[in-house]
GROMACS .gro file of C-alpha atoms in nm:
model
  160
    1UNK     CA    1 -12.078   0.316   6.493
    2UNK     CA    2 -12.409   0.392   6.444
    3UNK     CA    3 -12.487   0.292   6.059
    4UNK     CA    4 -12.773   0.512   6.051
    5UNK     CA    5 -12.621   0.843   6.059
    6UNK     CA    6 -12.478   0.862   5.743
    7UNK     CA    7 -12.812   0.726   5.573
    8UNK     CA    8 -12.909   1.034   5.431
    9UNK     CA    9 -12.556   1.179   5.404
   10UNK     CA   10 -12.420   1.307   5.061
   11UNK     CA   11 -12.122   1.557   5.145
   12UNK     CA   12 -11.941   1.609   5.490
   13UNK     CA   13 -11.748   1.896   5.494
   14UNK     CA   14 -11.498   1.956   5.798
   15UNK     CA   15 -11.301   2.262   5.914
   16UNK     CA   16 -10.937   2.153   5.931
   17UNK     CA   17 -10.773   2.338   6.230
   18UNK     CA   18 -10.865   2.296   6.565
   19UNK     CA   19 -11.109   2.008   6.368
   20UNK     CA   20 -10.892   1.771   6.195
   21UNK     CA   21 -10.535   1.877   6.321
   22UNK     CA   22 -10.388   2.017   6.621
   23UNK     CA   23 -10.422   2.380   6.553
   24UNK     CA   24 -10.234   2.476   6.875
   25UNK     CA   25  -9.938   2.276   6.805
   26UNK     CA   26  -9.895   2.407   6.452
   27UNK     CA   27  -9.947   2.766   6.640
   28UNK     CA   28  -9.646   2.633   6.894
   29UNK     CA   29  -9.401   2.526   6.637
   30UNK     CA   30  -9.450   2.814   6.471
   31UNK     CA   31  -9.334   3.030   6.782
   32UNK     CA   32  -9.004   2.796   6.851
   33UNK     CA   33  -8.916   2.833   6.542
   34UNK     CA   34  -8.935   3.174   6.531
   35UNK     CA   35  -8.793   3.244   6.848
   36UNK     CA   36  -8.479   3.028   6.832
   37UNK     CA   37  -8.404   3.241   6.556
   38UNK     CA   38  -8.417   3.568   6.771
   39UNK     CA   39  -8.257   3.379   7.027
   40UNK     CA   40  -7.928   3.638   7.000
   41UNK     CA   41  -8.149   3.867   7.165
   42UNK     CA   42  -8.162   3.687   7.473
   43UNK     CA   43  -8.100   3.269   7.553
   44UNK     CA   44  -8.419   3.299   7.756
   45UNK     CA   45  -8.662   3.444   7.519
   46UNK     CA   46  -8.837   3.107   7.443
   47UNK     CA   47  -8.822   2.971   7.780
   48UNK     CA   48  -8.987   3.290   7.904
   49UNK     CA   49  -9.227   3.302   7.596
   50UNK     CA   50  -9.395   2.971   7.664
   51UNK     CA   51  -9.404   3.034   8.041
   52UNK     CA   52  -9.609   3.317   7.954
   53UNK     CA   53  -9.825   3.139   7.711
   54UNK     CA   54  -9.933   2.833   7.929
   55UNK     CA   55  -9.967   3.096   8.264
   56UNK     CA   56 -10.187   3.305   8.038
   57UNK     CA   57 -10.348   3.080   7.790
   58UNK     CA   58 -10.386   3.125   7.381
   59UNK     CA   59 -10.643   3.368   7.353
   60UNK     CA   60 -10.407   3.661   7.562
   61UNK     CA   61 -10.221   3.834   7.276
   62UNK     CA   62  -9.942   4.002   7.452
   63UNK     CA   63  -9.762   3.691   7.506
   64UNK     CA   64  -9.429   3.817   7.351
   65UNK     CA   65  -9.470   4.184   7.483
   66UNK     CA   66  -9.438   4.009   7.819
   67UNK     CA   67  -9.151   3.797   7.756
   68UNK     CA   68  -9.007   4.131   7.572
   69UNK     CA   69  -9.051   4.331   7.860
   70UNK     CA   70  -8.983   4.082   8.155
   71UNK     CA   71  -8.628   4.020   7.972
   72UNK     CA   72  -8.575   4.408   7.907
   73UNK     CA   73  -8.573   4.327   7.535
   74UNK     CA   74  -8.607   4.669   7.290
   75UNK     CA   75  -8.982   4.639   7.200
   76UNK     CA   76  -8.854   4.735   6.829
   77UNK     CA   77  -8.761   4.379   6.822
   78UNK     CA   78  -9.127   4.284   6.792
   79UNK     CA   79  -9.257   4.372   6.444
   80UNK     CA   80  -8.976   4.189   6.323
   81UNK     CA   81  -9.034   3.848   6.483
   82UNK     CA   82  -9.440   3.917   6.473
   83UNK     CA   83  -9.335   3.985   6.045
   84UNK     CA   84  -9.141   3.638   6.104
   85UNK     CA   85  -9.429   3.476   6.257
   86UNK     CA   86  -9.648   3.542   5.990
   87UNK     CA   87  -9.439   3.409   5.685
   88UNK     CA   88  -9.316   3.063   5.913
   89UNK     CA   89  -9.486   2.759   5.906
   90UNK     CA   90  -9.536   2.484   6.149
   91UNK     CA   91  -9.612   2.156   6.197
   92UNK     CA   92  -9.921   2.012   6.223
   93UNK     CA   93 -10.047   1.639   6.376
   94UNK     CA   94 -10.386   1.485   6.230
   95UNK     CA   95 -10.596   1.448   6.560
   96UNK     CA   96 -10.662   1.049   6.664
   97UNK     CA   97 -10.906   0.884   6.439
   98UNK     CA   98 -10.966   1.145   6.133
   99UNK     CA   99 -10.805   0.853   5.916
  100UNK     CA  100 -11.032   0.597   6.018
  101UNK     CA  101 -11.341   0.850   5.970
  102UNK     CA  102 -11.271   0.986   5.609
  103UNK     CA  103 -11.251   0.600   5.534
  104UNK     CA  104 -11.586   0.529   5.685
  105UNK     CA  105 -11.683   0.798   5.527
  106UNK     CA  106 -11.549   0.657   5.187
  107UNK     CA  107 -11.691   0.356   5.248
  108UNK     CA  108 -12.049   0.509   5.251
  109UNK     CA  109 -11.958   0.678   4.883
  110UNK     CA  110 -11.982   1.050   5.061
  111UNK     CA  111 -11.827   1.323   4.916
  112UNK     CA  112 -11.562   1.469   5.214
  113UNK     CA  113 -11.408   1.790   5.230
  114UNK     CA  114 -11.191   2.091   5.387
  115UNK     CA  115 -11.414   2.393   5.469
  116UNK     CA  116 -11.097   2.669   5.589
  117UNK     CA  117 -11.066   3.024   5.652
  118UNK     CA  118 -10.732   2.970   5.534
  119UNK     CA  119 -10.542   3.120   5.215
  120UNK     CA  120 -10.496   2.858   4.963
  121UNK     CA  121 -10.160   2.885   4.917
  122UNK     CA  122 -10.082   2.844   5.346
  123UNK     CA  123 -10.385   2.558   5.364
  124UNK     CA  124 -10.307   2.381   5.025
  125UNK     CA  125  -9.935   2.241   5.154
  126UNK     CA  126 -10.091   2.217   5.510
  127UNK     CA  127 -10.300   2.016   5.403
  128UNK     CA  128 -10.104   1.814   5.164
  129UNK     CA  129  -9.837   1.744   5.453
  130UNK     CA  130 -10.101   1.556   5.645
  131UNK     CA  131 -10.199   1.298   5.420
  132UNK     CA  132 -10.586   1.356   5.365
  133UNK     CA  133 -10.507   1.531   5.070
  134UNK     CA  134 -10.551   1.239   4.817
  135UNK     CA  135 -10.857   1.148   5.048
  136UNK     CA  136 -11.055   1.430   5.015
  137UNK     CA  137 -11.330   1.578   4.696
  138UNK     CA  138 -11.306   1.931   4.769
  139UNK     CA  139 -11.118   2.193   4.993
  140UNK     CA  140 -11.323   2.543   4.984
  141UNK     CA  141 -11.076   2.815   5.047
  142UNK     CA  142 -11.201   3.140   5.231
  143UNK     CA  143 -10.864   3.340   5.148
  144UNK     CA  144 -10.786   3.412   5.506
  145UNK     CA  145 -11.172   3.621   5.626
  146UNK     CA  146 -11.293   3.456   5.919
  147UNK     CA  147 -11.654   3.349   5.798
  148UNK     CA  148 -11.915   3.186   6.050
  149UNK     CA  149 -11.915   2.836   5.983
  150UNK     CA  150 -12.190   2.649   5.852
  151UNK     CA  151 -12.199   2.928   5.598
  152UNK     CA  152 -12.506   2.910   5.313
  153UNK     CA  153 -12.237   3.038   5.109
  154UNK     CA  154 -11.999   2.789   5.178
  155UNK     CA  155 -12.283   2.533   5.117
  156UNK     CA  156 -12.377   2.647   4.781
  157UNK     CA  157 -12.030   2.698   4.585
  158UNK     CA  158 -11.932   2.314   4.759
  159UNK     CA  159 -12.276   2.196   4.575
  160UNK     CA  160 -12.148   2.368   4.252
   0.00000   0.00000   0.00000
């Protein structure tokens, strides 16, 4: 590793899904869970589901209006499980090596953070269930608005 980089380093801040855990298998336990539950409405609505998800990829939205419709399943059903969705939680995997960094990191006295677009109270046990909790000197909560990241806002309330 190059010692050089973090020379003139004080604070690394690091968005946490996607960036520090697998955001799309949090995103995919999320959906089994949810679906096994509405499973009653058809023993093929998961199967079908993620058969329609990997064919059609994360960023199509009408993943569950397809499985709906390909298994003739009421399309009342769907505020219900999309309601579901949104209160469920998921698991979530630290990606290889984000350990081993934040100890570097440590190691060079920098200040290390989580920078999320998260709510506080989703993020906050997120996080915790990780482990980096413990590890980390701030976590800057954006209460759920998507912000462009590197914000100067961001930047100035993690300096305060």
């Amino acid at each position: 590793m190059n010692e050089d980089f973090f020379k003139n380093l004080k604070i690394i801040g690091f968005d946490f899904d996607g960036t520090l855990v697998d955001e799309q298998y949090f995103i995919k336990t999320r959906w089994e869970k949810v679906l096994r539950q509405y499973a009653f409405l058809s023993p093929h609505l998961e199967e079908t589901f993620f058969r329609i998800y990997i064919q059609k990829g994360s960023e199509y939205k009408l993943h569950l209006d397809d499985a709906l419709l390909e298994l003739k399943i009421d399309g009342k059903h769907k505020r219900s499980i999309l309601d579901k969705l949104k209160r469920s939680t998921g698991k979530d995997i630290l990606l290889e090596g984000v350990k081993e960094l934040f100890k570097v990191a440590k190691d060079k006295s920098l200040k290390i953070g989580i920078i999320t677009d998260g709510e506080k109270s989703r993020q906050e046990n997120r996080i915790k269930n990780t482990g980096i909790y413990t590890l980390l000197d701030f976590i800057y909560y954006s209460h759920g608005k998507k912000e462009q990241k590197p914000n100067k806002k961001f930047i100035r309330k993690i300096f305060k």
